[in-house]
């Protein structure tokens, strides 16, 4: 995706934002700090006010909110959560206003629940934004489209040329728009500073209570060690406690909730299909950060260390794939879950569209024996679900780190991440 003259790097969410503005009076763009929400909103906005920077605007929200709302539409209200009273005023303006597409709100944190704040249902559409996918960074060719896979089409593509060291750099750098052209060391320092700011300052604002920054850092590091797993809050609490004494599970739950409100963690929900067998579905979420670079930063790891720890690299690569799948899936009004049951069968990701199509995905760094095992898991899942109720999967997909895209004799598609796009 080319950079436009303004320096803005186009995002896949751009088209969705324009579509939402045609169908709703206001659109709320939510996502982590520094993922590009403001830049994306400004590409569509005709006027703007930055509530986190403009103290007089924050004061006006309480005294004369109309002055803050007044302006050419769509009007951008950036970082609305620092003046949460503006929400009800936007909702009321939507009730009595002139047509669709009047406001764009952006927010990098969800305020604590406020019974006085209306949900905004039917008036304010929500749009989730994440860091940039490899396709948006021009690191993936996009030769194989998720849309084609969801349509059940046969895939084929040449080797995109993205090597394992390239992917390790992508994991360490992350998809932060402001860091894509920076030196890798500078980009990694930025992410380490990001984690530091979250644990020292941001989490207190999100939680609304005092916190222990050292305890938060231990939790973030525990999450990093357990990336792409279904580790429980109880296990995290034991891990965080260590030799420092007992940390209550309720404290860990509060910190996890705050990290979710900051959009720092981005967990996968479980896939819950009808099954032919008597297998019992596991309902635990799979743990992810919104970008795998946060895990690298929390562990203070490096490309060299990751090359020497293939187990850790495999979990981080899976998280990178899940991040990109979520971004591509949103283009097709789809969500990304995971599958796990009591027999030990696990599938890394399941893409489900609003229309009921589904596509199971296994993620492997490479190696023919690992691809064979991944294909076997996908075939087992396809036989275990009740296709009379949910239909057959559109494809069975293995995503690898490198190589060509091709169809196996058993019908399983193999696609390198560097060839995958929306």
PDB file of C-alpha atoms in Angstrom, residues 154-355:
ATOM      1  CA  UNK A 154      -7.540 -22.629  -4.813  1.00  0.00           C
ATOM      2  CA  UNK A 155      -4.390 -20.714  -3.914  1.00  0.00           C
ATOM      3  CA  UNK A 156      -0.960 -20.530  -5.477  1.00  0.00           C
ATOM      4  CA  UNK A 157       1.838 -17.980  -5.076  1.00  0.00           C
ATOM      5  CA  UNK A 158       5.577 -17.697  -5.470  1.00  0.00           C
ATOM      6  CA  UNK A 159       7.958 -17.285  -2.555  1.00  0.00           C
ATOM      7  CA  UNK A 160       7.514 -13.653  -1.407  1.00  0.00           C
ATOM      8  CA  UNK A 161      11.152 -13.492  -0.315  1.00  0.00           C
ATOM      9  CA  UNK A 162      10.429 -12.689   3.334  1.00  0.00           C
ATOM     10  CA  UNK A 163      13.074 -14.614   5.295  1.00  0.00           C
ATOM     11  CA  UNK A 164      12.998 -15.811   8.906  1.00  0.00           C
ATOM     12  CA  UNK A 165      15.398 -13.003   9.980  1.00  0.00           C
ATOM     13  CA  UNK A 166      13.042 -10.546   8.250  1.00  0.00           C
ATOM     14  CA  UNK A 167      10.098 -11.905  10.239  1.00  0.00           C
ATOM     15  CA  UNK A 168      12.060 -11.743  13.485  1.00  0.00           C
ATOM     16  CA  UNK A 169      12.732  -8.070  12.755  1.00  0.00           C
ATOM     17  CA  UNK A 170       9.005  -7.525  12.058  1.00  0.00           C
ATOM     18  CA  UNK A 171       8.155  -9.111  15.411  1.00  0.00           C
ATOM     19  CA  UNK A 172      10.702  -6.975  17.289  1.00  0.00           C
ATOM     20  CA  UNK A 173       9.848  -3.722  15.481  1.00  0.00           C
ATOM     21  CA  UNK A 174       6.095  -4.173  15.614  1.00  0.00           C
ATOM     22  CA  UNK A 175       3.457  -2.512  13.474  1.00  0.00           C
ATOM     23  CA  UNK A 176       3.671   0.949  15.074  1.00  0.00           C
ATOM     24  CA  UNK A 177       3.242   3.460  12.211  1.00  0.00           C
ATOM     25  CA  UNK A 178       5.714   5.982  13.615  1.00  0.00           C
ATOM     26  CA  UNK A 179       8.507   3.414  13.823  1.00  0.00           C
ATOM     27  CA  UNK A 180       8.357   1.703  10.443  1.00  0.00           C
ATOM     28  CA  UNK A 181      11.148   3.794   8.935  1.00  0.00           C
ATOM     29  CA  UNK A 182      13.240   3.990  12.089  1.00  0.00           C
ATOM     30  CA  UNK A 183      16.391   2.088  12.913  1.00  0.00           C
ATOM     31  CA  UNK A 184      15.492  -1.248  14.529  1.00  0.00           C
ATOM     32  CA  UNK A 185      17.251  -0.347  17.774  1.00  0.00           C
ATOM     33  CA  UNK A 186      15.281   2.910  17.971  1.00  0.00           C
ATOM     34  CA  UNK A 187      12.027   1.091  17.262  1.00  0.00           C
ATOM     35  CA  UNK A 188      12.706  -1.475  19.987  1.00  0.00           C
ATOM     36  CA  UNK A 189      13.595   1.296  22.432  1.00  0.00           C
ATOM     37  CA  UNK A 190      10.270   2.975  21.600  1.00  0.00           C
ATOM     38  CA  UNK A 191       8.356  -0.207  22.465  1.00  0.00           C
ATOM     39  CA  UNK A 192      10.282  -0.675  25.714  1.00  0.00           C
ATOM     40  CA  UNK A 193       9.393   2.913  26.653  1.00  0.00           C
ATOM     41  CA  UNK A 194       5.785   2.148  25.727  1.00  0.00           C
ATOM     42  CA  UNK A 195       5.686  -0.772  28.171  1.00  0.00           C
ATOM     43  CA  UNK A 196       7.306   1.387  30.829  1.00  0.00           C
ATOM     44  CA  UNK A 197       4.663   4.106  30.411  1.00  0.00           C
ATOM     45  CA  UNK A 198       1.861   1.551  30.575  1.00  0.00           C
ATOM     46  CA  UNK A 199       3.063   0.003  33.808  1.00  0.00           C
ATOM     47  CA  UNK A 200       3.930   3.283  35.543  1.00  0.00           C
ATOM     48  CA  UNK A 201       1.161   5.660  34.465  1.00  0.00           C
ATOM     49  CA  UNK A 202      -1.454   4.427  31.998  1.00  0.00           C
ATOM     50  CA  UNK A 203      -2.683   1.464  34.007  1.00  0.00           C
ATOM     51  CA  UNK A 204      -3.513   3.637  37.010  1.00  0.00           C
ATOM     52  CA  UNK A 205      -5.728   5.884  34.869  1.00  0.00           C
ATOM     53  CA  UNK A 206      -7.419   2.857  33.320  1.00  0.00           C
ATOM     54  CA  UNK A 207      -7.908   0.985  36.600  1.00  0.00           C
ATOM     55  CA  UNK A 208      -8.988   4.060  38.546  1.00  0.00           C
ATOM     56  CA  UNK A 209      -7.109   2.844  41.643  1.00  0.00           C
ATOM     57  CA  UNK A 210      -3.574   2.809  42.980  1.00  0.00           C
ATOM     58  CA  UNK A 211      -1.363   0.070  41.637  1.00  0.00           C
ATOM     59  CA  UNK A 212       2.066  -1.477  42.093  1.00  0.00           C
ATOM     60  CA  UNK A 213       4.155  -0.675  38.971  1.00  0.00           C
ATOM     61  CA  UNK A 214       6.566  -3.515  39.752  1.00  0.00           C
ATOM     62  CA  UNK A 215       3.681  -5.955  40.065  1.00  0.00           C
ATOM     63  CA  UNK A 216       2.241  -4.753  36.765  1.00  0.00           C
ATOM     64  CA  UNK A 217       5.604  -5.253  35.071  1.00  0.00           C
ATOM     65  CA  UNK A 218       5.834  -8.794  36.454  1.00  0.00           C
ATOM     66  CA  UNK A 219       2.360  -9.480  35.068  1.00  0.00           C
ATOM     67  CA  UNK A 220       3.255  -8.066  31.640  1.00  0.00           C
ATOM     68  CA  UNK A 221       6.371 -10.256  31.607  1.00  0.00           C
ATOM     69  CA  UNK A 222       4.346 -13.289  32.641  1.00  0.00           C
ATOM     70  CA  UNK A 223       1.911 -12.601  29.807  1.00  0.00           C
ATOM     71  CA  UNK A 224       4.879 -12.319  27.452  1.00  0.00           C
ATOM     72  CA  UNK A 225       6.219 -15.706  28.566  1.00  0.00           C
ATOM     73  CA  UNK A 226       2.750 -17.206  28.074  1.00  0.00           C
ATOM     74  CA  UNK A 227       1.989 -15.526  24.760  1.00  0.00           C
ATOM     75  CA  UNK A 228      -0.345 -17.511  22.469  1.00  0.00           C
ATOM     76  CA  UNK A 229      -1.437 -19.848  25.288  1.00  0.00           C
ATOM     77  CA  UNK A 230      -4.603 -20.255  27.356  1.00  0.00           C
ATOM     78  CA  UNK A 231      -2.824 -19.630  30.664  1.00  0.00           C
ATOM     79  CA  UNK A 232      -5.313 -18.893  33.454  1.00  0.00           C
ATOM     80  CA  UNK A 233      -5.450 -15.820  35.691  1.00  0.00           C
ATOM     81  CA  UNK A 234      -4.713 -18.110  38.666  1.00  0.00           C
ATOM     82  CA  UNK A 235      -1.511 -19.359  37.009  1.00  0.00           C
ATOM     83  CA  UNK A 236      -0.520 -15.792  36.159  1.00  0.00           C
ATOM     84  CA  UNK A 237      -1.079 -14.815  39.800  1.00  0.00           C
ATOM     85  CA  UNK A 238       1.227 -17.612  40.995  1.00  0.00           C
ATOM     86  CA  UNK A 239       3.841 -16.650  38.418  1.00  0.00           C
ATOM     87  CA  UNK A 240       3.670 -12.966  39.371  1.00  0.00           C
ATOM     88  CA  UNK A 241       3.892 -13.750  43.088  1.00  0.00           C
ATOM     89  CA  UNK A 242       7.172 -15.643  42.847  1.00  0.00           C
ATOM     90  CA  UNK A 243       9.408 -14.893  45.825  1.00  0.00           C
ATOM     91  CA  UNK A 244       7.801 -11.476  46.338  1.00  0.00           C
ATOM     92  CA  UNK A 245       4.921 -12.842  48.387  1.00  0.00           C
ATOM     93  CA  UNK A 246       1.369 -13.737  47.467  1.00  0.00           C
ATOM     94  CA  UNK A 247      -0.388 -11.553  44.871  1.00  0.00           C
ATOM     95  CA  UNK A 248      -4.148 -11.916  45.090  1.00  0.00           C
ATOM     96  CA  UNK A 249      -5.907 -13.274  42.019  1.00  0.00           C
ATOM     97  CA  UNK A 250      -8.346 -10.357  42.269  1.00  0.00           C
ATOM     98  CA  UNK A 251      -5.448  -7.925  41.885  1.00  0.00           C
ATOM     99  CA  UNK A 252      -4.267  -9.750  38.783  1.00  0.00           C
ATOM    100  CA  UNK A 253      -7.817  -9.674  37.386  1.00  0.00           C
ATOM    101  CA  UNK A 254      -7.971  -5.912  37.982  1.00  0.00           C
ATOM    102  CA  UNK A 255      -4.647  -5.373  36.201  1.00  0.00           C
ATOM    103  CA  UNK A 256      -5.738  -7.586  33.296  1.00  0.00           C
ATOM    104  CA  UNK A 257      -8.973  -5.599  33.016  1.00  0.00           C
ATOM    105  CA  UNK A 258      -7.018  -2.344  32.917  1.00  0.00           C
ATOM    106  CA  UNK A 259      -4.694  -3.712  30.209  1.00  0.00           C
ATOM    107  CA  UNK A 260      -7.767  -4.650  28.174  1.00  0.00           C
ATOM    108  CA  UNK A 261      -9.228  -1.145  28.588  1.00  0.00           C
ATOM    109  CA  UNK A 262      -5.928   0.237  27.327  1.00  0.00           C
ATOM    110  CA  UNK A 263      -6.133  -2.152  24.329  1.00  0.00           C
ATOM    111  CA  UNK A 264      -2.678  -3.467  25.263  1.00  0.00           C
ATOM    112  CA  UNK A 265      -3.895  -7.066  25.501  1.00  0.00           C
ATOM    113  CA  UNK A 266      -6.020  -8.468  22.693  1.00  0.00           C
ATOM    114  CA  UNK A 267      -7.173 -11.953  23.659  1.00  0.00           C
ATOM    115  CA  UNK A 268      -8.688 -14.570  21.355  1.00  0.00           C
ATOM    116  CA  UNK A 269     -12.081 -15.884  22.365  1.00  0.00           C
ATOM    117  CA  UNK A 270     -12.830 -19.622  21.997  1.00  0.00           C
ATOM    118  CA  UNK A 271     -14.598 -21.023  18.952  1.00  0.00           C
ATOM    119  CA  UNK A 272     -17.828 -22.717  20.022  1.00  0.00           C
ATOM    120  CA  UNK A 273     -19.211 -24.866  17.185  1.00  0.00           C
ATOM    121  CA  UNK A 274     -21.728 -27.690  17.344  1.00  0.00           C
ATOM    122  CA  UNK A 275     -19.799 -30.965  17.579  1.00  0.00           C
ATOM    123  CA  UNK A 276     -20.616 -34.453  16.302  1.00  0.00           C
ATOM    124  CA  UNK A 277     -18.550 -36.050  19.068  1.00  0.00           C
ATOM    125  CA  UNK A 278     -18.864 -35.892  22.846  1.00  0.00           C
ATOM    126  CA  UNK A 279     -15.713 -33.807  23.154  1.00  0.00           C
ATOM    127  CA  UNK A 280     -16.006 -30.907  25.576  1.00  0.00           C
ATOM    128  CA  UNK A 281     -14.970 -27.481  24.402  1.00  0.00           C
ATOM    129  CA  UNK A 282     -12.480 -25.520  26.474  1.00  0.00           C
ATOM    130  CA  UNK A 283     -13.672 -21.950  27.091  1.00  0.00           C
ATOM    131  CA  UNK A 284     -10.424 -20.209  28.059  1.00  0.00           C
ATOM    132  CA  UNK A 285      -9.224 -17.207  26.082  1.00  0.00           C
ATOM    133  CA  UNK A 286      -5.853 -17.321  24.363  1.00  0.00           C
ATOM    134  CA  UNK A 287      -3.504 -14.584  25.566  1.00  0.00           C
ATOM    135  CA  UNK A 288      -2.059 -12.012  23.162  1.00  0.00           C
ATOM    136  CA  UNK A 289      -0.753  -8.479  23.237  1.00  0.00           C
ATOM    137  CA  UNK A 290      -2.131  -6.178  20.553  1.00  0.00           C
ATOM    138  CA  UNK A 291       1.318  -6.385  18.953  1.00  0.00           C
ATOM    139  CA  UNK A 292       3.968  -9.079  19.564  1.00  0.00           C
ATOM    140  CA  UNK A 293       6.679  -6.418  19.872  1.00  0.00           C
ATOM    141  CA  UNK A 294       5.268  -5.668  23.340  1.00  0.00           C
ATOM    142  CA  UNK A 295       6.192  -9.186  24.453  1.00  0.00           C
ATOM    143  CA  UNK A 296       9.721  -8.790  23.067  1.00  0.00           C
ATOM    144  CA  UNK A 297      10.053  -5.458  24.883  1.00  0.00           C
ATOM    145  CA  UNK A 298       8.697  -6.835  28.170  1.00  0.00           C
ATOM    146  CA  UNK A 299      11.204  -9.684  28.101  1.00  0.00           C
ATOM    147  CA  UNK A 300      13.977  -7.332  26.914  1.00  0.00           C
ATOM    148  CA  UNK A 301      14.729  -9.852  24.191  1.00  0.00           C
ATOM    149  CA  UNK A 302      16.499  -9.290  20.875  1.00  0.00           C
ATOM    150  CA  UNK A 303      16.598 -10.758  17.358  1.00  0.00           C
ATOM    151  CA  UNK A 304      19.691 -12.785  18.281  1.00  0.00           C
ATOM    152  CA  UNK A 305      18.037 -14.258  21.363  1.00  0.00           C
ATOM    153  CA  UNK A 306      14.886 -15.142  19.416  1.00  0.00           C
ATOM    154  CA  UNK A 307      16.919 -16.959  16.755  1.00  0.00           C
ATOM    155  CA  UNK A 308      18.314 -19.134  19.555  1.00  0.00           C
ATOM    156  CA  UNK A 309      14.912 -19.846  21.166  1.00  0.00           C
ATOM    157  CA  UNK A 310      12.662 -21.408  18.548  1.00  0.00           C
ATOM    158  CA  UNK A 311       9.932 -22.258  21.062  1.00  0.00           C
ATOM    159  CA  UNK A 312       9.533 -18.616  22.090  1.00  0.00           C
ATOM    160  CA  UNK A 313       9.860 -17.500  18.474  1.00  0.00           C
ATOM    161  CA  UNK A 314       7.096 -19.901  17.440  1.00  0.00           C
ATOM    162  CA  UNK A 315       4.670 -18.403  19.986  1.00  0.00           C
ATOM    163  CA  UNK A 316       5.558 -14.862  18.922  1.00  0.00           C
ATOM    164  CA  UNK A 317       5.154 -15.784  15.257  1.00  0.00           C
ATOM    165  CA  UNK A 318       1.708 -17.180  16.013  1.00  0.00           C
ATOM    166  CA  UNK A 319       0.801 -13.904  17.717  1.00  0.00           C
ATOM    167  CA  UNK A 320       2.073 -11.954  14.694  1.00  0.00           C
ATOM    168  CA  UNK A 321      -0.117 -14.093  12.417  1.00  0.00           C
ATOM    169  CA  UNK A 322      -3.168 -13.623  14.658  1.00  0.00           C
ATOM    170  CA  UNK A 323      -2.650  -9.847  14.626  1.00  0.00           C
ATOM    171  CA  UNK A 324      -2.595  -9.794  10.822  1.00  0.00           C
ATOM    172  CA  UNK A 325      -5.527 -12.200  10.507  1.00  0.00           C
ATOM    173  CA  UNK A 326      -7.625  -9.937  12.728  1.00  0.00           C
ATOM    174  CA  UNK A 327      -6.851  -6.926  10.546  1.00  0.00           C
ATOM    175  CA  UNK A 328      -7.619  -8.827   7.324  1.00  0.00           C
ATOM    176  CA  UNK A 329     -10.703 -10.480   8.814  1.00  0.00           C
ATOM    177  CA  UNK A 330     -12.233  -7.109   9.704  1.00  0.00           C
ATOM    178  CA  UNK A 331     -12.321  -6.278   5.989  1.00  0.00           C
ATOM    179  CA  UNK A 332     -14.680  -9.258   5.557  1.00  0.00           C
ATOM    180  CA  UNK A 333     -16.793  -8.592   8.667  1.00  0.00           C
ATOM    181  CA  UNK A 334     -15.197 -11.574  10.363  1.00  0.00           C
ATOM    182  CA  UNK A 335     -13.673 -12.370  13.750  1.00  0.00           C
ATOM    183  CA  UNK A 336     -10.767 -14.574  14.808  1.00  0.00           C
ATOM    184  CA  UNK A 337     -11.187 -17.130  17.608  1.00  0.00           C
ATOM    185  CA  UNK A 338      -9.328 -20.343  18.539  1.00  0.00           C
ATOM    186  CA  UNK A 339     -10.312 -23.975  19.177  1.00  0.00           C
ATOM    187  CA  UNK A 340      -9.380 -26.267  22.059  1.00  0.00           C
ATOM    188  CA  UNK A 341     -11.156 -29.288  23.527  1.00  0.00           C
ATOM    189  CA  UNK A 342     -10.641 -31.818  26.285  1.00  0.00           C
ATOM    190  CA  UNK A 343      -9.076 -34.395  23.964  1.00  0.00           C
ATOM    191  CA  UNK A 344      -6.064 -32.159  23.336  1.00  0.00           C
ATOM    192  CA  UNK A 345      -7.109 -31.032  19.866  1.00  0.00           C
ATOM    193  CA  UNK A 346      -6.113 -27.399  19.350  1.00  0.00           C
ATOM    194  CA  UNK A 347      -6.358 -25.161  16.302  1.00  0.00           C
ATOM    195  CA  UNK A 348      -4.545 -21.831  16.462  1.00  0.00           C
ATOM    196  CA  UNK A 349      -7.197 -19.663  14.820  1.00  0.00           C
ATOM    197  CA  UNK A 350     -10.689 -19.909  13.388  1.00  0.00           C
ATOM    198  CA  UNK A 351     -11.981 -17.114  11.163  1.00  0.00           C
ATOM    199  CA  UNK A 352     -15.765 -16.692  11.293  1.00  0.00           C
ATOM    200  CA  UNK A 353     -17.707 -14.302   9.072  1.00  0.00           C
ATOM    201  CA  UNK A 354     -21.015 -12.719  10.011  1.00  0.00           C
ATOM    202  CA  UNK A 355     -22.548 -14.762   7.185  1.00  0.00           C
TER     203      UNK A 355
END
